[in-house]
Amino acid sequence: MRLEEYPKLTIIMRGYSFNQSEAILKAMEGFEKDYAVEMTLNTENALVNIKKLTEEFGDKINIGAGTVRTLTDAKAAYEAGAKFLLGPHVFTKEMLAFANEKNILAIPAAMTPSEVDQMFKNGADIVKIFPAAVVSPRFFKDIQAPLGKLPLMGVGGVSADNAKDFFDNQATYLGLGSGMFNEEDIKTLNVSNLAKSLQSLLEIVK
């Protein structure tokens, strides 16, 4: 996929069952251009679920893999149909080259200016600042003063309460995990309430 097609908000699905993940994607009807979703590879049956979800929703929603740590992970995620790869740390040159070759977005993580700079030089499409809450929203504005405008994603401790602050400080993208939805709505597969949570976040970050 092209970077221009990537939404500014990503839902992180870690530890969700297939049915719970499917409910979240069903709730995204009408929000397909506003959100991408990633299933972390340390979720049980992650690759199988990515494949099934891509077959069901992939023509409308950008579905990717998270917690991608090795070239083997990257290749497996690609085979399952992932359109983008998110990692918890920097990617090797081989991982970035593979993603670039296969036309899937590479989103490694970094925390220092040097790591951010190196990831972009090696072929990253977006760099994920992780954990974002540790460095604070201001970090995004400060790091771009010397490095220039960059496609940076804040992940880790990002919620509806602070999302706008990250965007106001020049984060381009955000990833939201367990705090995005009411836990009971996930357990009961309440698609209607899940959709309300998606709508609520959009109204906050407008």
Tab-separated table of N, CA and C in Angstrom, residues 105-163:
chain	number	residue	atom	x	y	z
A	105	LEU	N	3.923	-1.285	4.024
A	105	LEU	CA	4.524	-0.203	4.800
A	105	LEU	C	5.347	-0.743	5.963
A	106	ALA	N	6.531	-0.194	6.138
A	106	ALA	CA	7.424	-0.562	7.223
A	106	ALA	C	7.358	0.506	8.304
A	107	ILE	N	6.969	0.094	9.527
A	107	ILE	CA	6.815	1.040	10.623
A	107	ILE	C	7.574	0.515	11.843
A	108	PRO	N	8.896	0.673	11.838
A	108	PRO	CA	9.693	0.278	13.006
A	108	PRO	C	9.523	1.287	14.129
A	109	ALA	N	9.955	0.896	15.325
A	109	ALA	CA	9.873	1.802	16.470
A	109	ALA	C	11.254	2.355	16.812
A	110	ALA	N	11.239	3.521	17.442
A	110	ALA	CA	12.479	4.170	17.877
A	110	ALA	C	12.139	5.108	19.018
A	111	MET	N	13.175	5.558	19.716
A	111	MET	CA	12.938	6.521	20.785
A	111	MET	C	13.903	7.700	20.735
A	112	THR	N	15.053	7.535	20.114
A	112	THR	CA	16.031	8.628	20.082
A	112	THR	C	16.072	9.259	18.690
A	113	PRO	N	16.541	10.505	18.599
A	113	PRO	CA	16.696	11.138	17.292
A	113	PRO	C	17.587	10.324	16.353
A	114	SER	N	18.622	9.731	16.891
A	114	SER	CA	19.539	8.942	16.056
A	114	SER	C	18.841	7.717	15.474
A	115	GLU	N	18.061	7.037	16.298
A	115	GLU	CA	17.321	5.863	15.819
A	115	GLU	C	16.289	6.254	14.769
A	116	VAL	N	15.583	7.340	15.022
A	116	VAL	CA	14.580	7.814	14.063
A	116	VAL	C	15.240	8.123	12.727
A	117	ASP	N	16.322	8.863	12.769
A	117	ASP	CA	17.032	9.240	11.550
A	117	ASP	C	17.519	8.001	10.794
A	118	GLN	N	18.079	7.045	11.514
A	118	GLN	CA	18.610	5.843	10.878
A	118	GLN	C	17.515	5.016	10.237
A	119	MET	N	16.363	4.903	10.880
A	119	MET	CA	15.267	4.108	10.314
A	119	MET	C	14.774	4.710	8.996
A	120	PHE	N	14.647	6.025	8.947
A	120	PHE	CA	14.212	6.643	7.693
A	120	PHE	C	15.280	6.483	6.606
A	121	LYS	N	16.530	6.621	6.966
A	121	LYS	CA	17.596	6.448	5.983
A	121	LYS	C	17.634	5.022	5.429
A	122	ASN	N	17.225	4.053	6.247
A	122	ASN	CA	17.256	2.654	5.823
A	122	ASN	C	15.988	2.197	5.117
A	123	GLY	N	14.987	3.100	5.000
A	123	GLY	CA	13.816	2.747	4.205
A	123	GLY	C	12.496	2.654	4.928
A	124	ALA	N	12.419	3.119	6.174
A	124	ALA	CA	11.140	3.107	6.885
A	124	ALA	C	10.167	4.090	6.232
A	125	ASP	N	8.889	3.736	6.232
A	125	ASP	CA	7.857	4.634	5.710
A	125	ASP	C	7.367	5.585	6.802
A	126	ILE	N	7.195	5.043	7.995
A	126	ILE	CA	6.772	5.773	9.195
A	126	ILE	C	7.662	5.260	10.321
A	127	VAL	N	7.981	6.101	11.280
A	127	VAL	CA	8.675	5.617	12.474
A	127	VAL	C	7.749	5.790	13.673
A	128	LYS	N	7.598	4.707	14.390
A	128	LYS	CA	6.751	4.664	15.582
A	128	LYS	C	7.584	5.072	16.792
A	129	ILE	N	7.157	6.120	17.482
A	129	ILE	CA	7.815	6.529	18.722
A	129	ILE	C	7.171	5.744	19.861
A	130	PHE	N	7.973	4.877	20.494
A	130	PHE	CA	7.424	3.960	21.489
A	130	PHE	C	8.390	3.808	22.653
A	131	PRO	N	7.852	3.868	23.880
A	131	PRO	CA	6.477	4.234	24.250
A	131	PRO	C	6.287	5.750	24.286
A	132	ALA	N	5.291	6.212	23.587
A	132	ALA	CA	5.116	7.650	23.367
A	132	ALA	C	4.830	8.416	24.651
A	133	ALA	N	4.107	7.804	25.576
A	133	ALA	CA	3.756	8.513	26.807
A	133	ALA	C	4.982	8.792	27.668
A	134	VAL	N	6.041	8.011	27.490
A	134	VAL	CA	7.260	8.206	28.267
A	134	VAL	C	7.988	9.471	27.817
A	135	VAL	N	8.018	9.703	26.511
A	135	VAL	CA	8.721	10.884	26.007
A	135	VAL	C	7.835	12.122	25.965
A	136	SER	N	6.522	11.943	26.066
A	136	SER	CA	5.529	13.025	26.097
A	136	SER	C	5.212	13.547	24.699
A	137	PRO	N	4.039	14.171	24.516
A	137	PRO	CA	3.678	14.725	23.204
A	137	PRO	C	4.687	15.735	22.673
A	138	ARG	N	5.268	16.529	23.562
A	138	ARG	CA	6.190	17.581	23.127
A	138	ARG	C	7.386	17.015	22.344
A	139	PHE	N	7.765	15.773	22.635
A	139	PHE	CA	8.898	15.146	21.957
A	139	PHE	C	8.740	15.200	20.440
A	140	PHE	N	7.516	15.018	19.968
A	140	PHE	CA	7.277	14.972	18.522
A	140	PHE	C	7.602	16.305	17.869
A	141	LYS	N	7.214	17.386	18.509
A	141	LYS	CA	7.519	18.715	17.978
A	141	LYS	C	9.007	19.017	18.087
A	142	ASP	N	9.581	18.676	19.225
A	142	ASP	CA	10.996	18.989	19.469
A	142	ASP	C	11.927	18.241	18.517
A	143	ILE	N	11.632	16.968	18.259
A	143	ILE	CA	12.535	16.173	17.426
A	143	ILE	C	12.499	16.627	15.968
A	144	GLN	N	11.363	17.201	15.554
A	144	GLN	CA	11.241	17.622	14.163
A	144	GLN	C	11.822	19.020	13.922
A	145	ALA	N	12.155	19.736	14.991
A	145	ALA	CA	12.789	21.045	14.815
A	145	ALA	C	14.123	20.908	14.092
A	146	PRO	N	15.001	19.972	14.518
A	146	PRO	CA	16.257	19.802	13.788
A	146	PRO	C	16.175	18.831	12.622
A	147	LEU	N	15.288	17.828	12.709
A	147	LEU	CA	15.260	16.770	11.688
A	147	LEU	C	14.323	17.075	10.519
A	148	GLY	N	13.440	18.042	10.699
A	148	GLY	CA	12.476	18.355	9.646
A	148	GLY	C	11.187	17.574	9.824
A	149	LYS	N	10.187	17.902	9.018
A	149	LYS	CA	8.881	17.257	9.119
A	149	LYS	C	9.003	15.779	8.778
A	150	LEU	N	8.524	14.923	9.676
A	150	LEU	CA	8.648	13.482	9.510
A	150	LEU	C	7.323	12.788	9.806
A	151	PRO	N	7.043	11.669	9.144
A	151	PRO	CA	5.844	10.895	9.446
A	151	PRO	C	6.067	10.021	10.683
A	152	LEU	N	5.724	10.559	11.848
A	152	LEU	CA	5.948	9.874	13.117
A	152	LEU	C	4.623	9.410	13.712
A	153	MET	N	4.653	8.221	14.308
A	153	MET	CA	3.463	7.644	14.938
A	153	MET	C	3.709	7.477	16.429
A	154	GLY	N	2.794	7.972	17.239
A	154	GLY	CA	2.888	7.788	18.677
A	154	GLY	C	2.131	6.548	19.117
A	155	VAL	N	2.796	5.650	19.829
A	155	VAL	CA	2.181	4.425	20.334
A	155	VAL	C	2.705	4.166	21.743
A	156	GLY	N	1.815	3.722	22.621
A	156	GLY	CA	2.224	3.413	23.984
A	156	GLY	C	1.754	4.482	24.949
A	157	GLY	N	0.650	4.222	25.624
A	157	GLY	CA	0.102	5.207	26.542
A	157	GLY	C	-0.748	6.267	25.868
A	158	VAL	N	-1.076	6.063	24.594
A	158	VAL	CA	-1.931	7.007	23.876
A	158	VAL	C	-3.388	6.621	24.108
A	159	SER	N	-4.219	7.600	24.410
A	159	SER	CA	-5.633	7.355	24.694
A	159	SER	C	-6.468	8.510	24.163
A	160	ALA	N	-7.776	8.370	24.309
A	160	ALA	CA	-8.666	9.454	23.896
A	160	ALA	C	-8.390	10.722	24.702
A	161	ASP	N	-7.862	10.556	25.907
A	161	ASP	CA	-7.616	11.708	26.777
A	161	ASP	C	-6.437	12.561	26.311
A	162	ASN	N	-5.453	11.942	25.659
A	162	ASN	CA	-4.266	12.719	25.274
A	162	ASN	C	-3.988	12.729	23.771
A	163	ALA	N	-4.844	12.067	22.981
A	163	ALA	CA	-4.594	11.949	21.539
A	163	ALA	C	-4.466	13.312	20.863
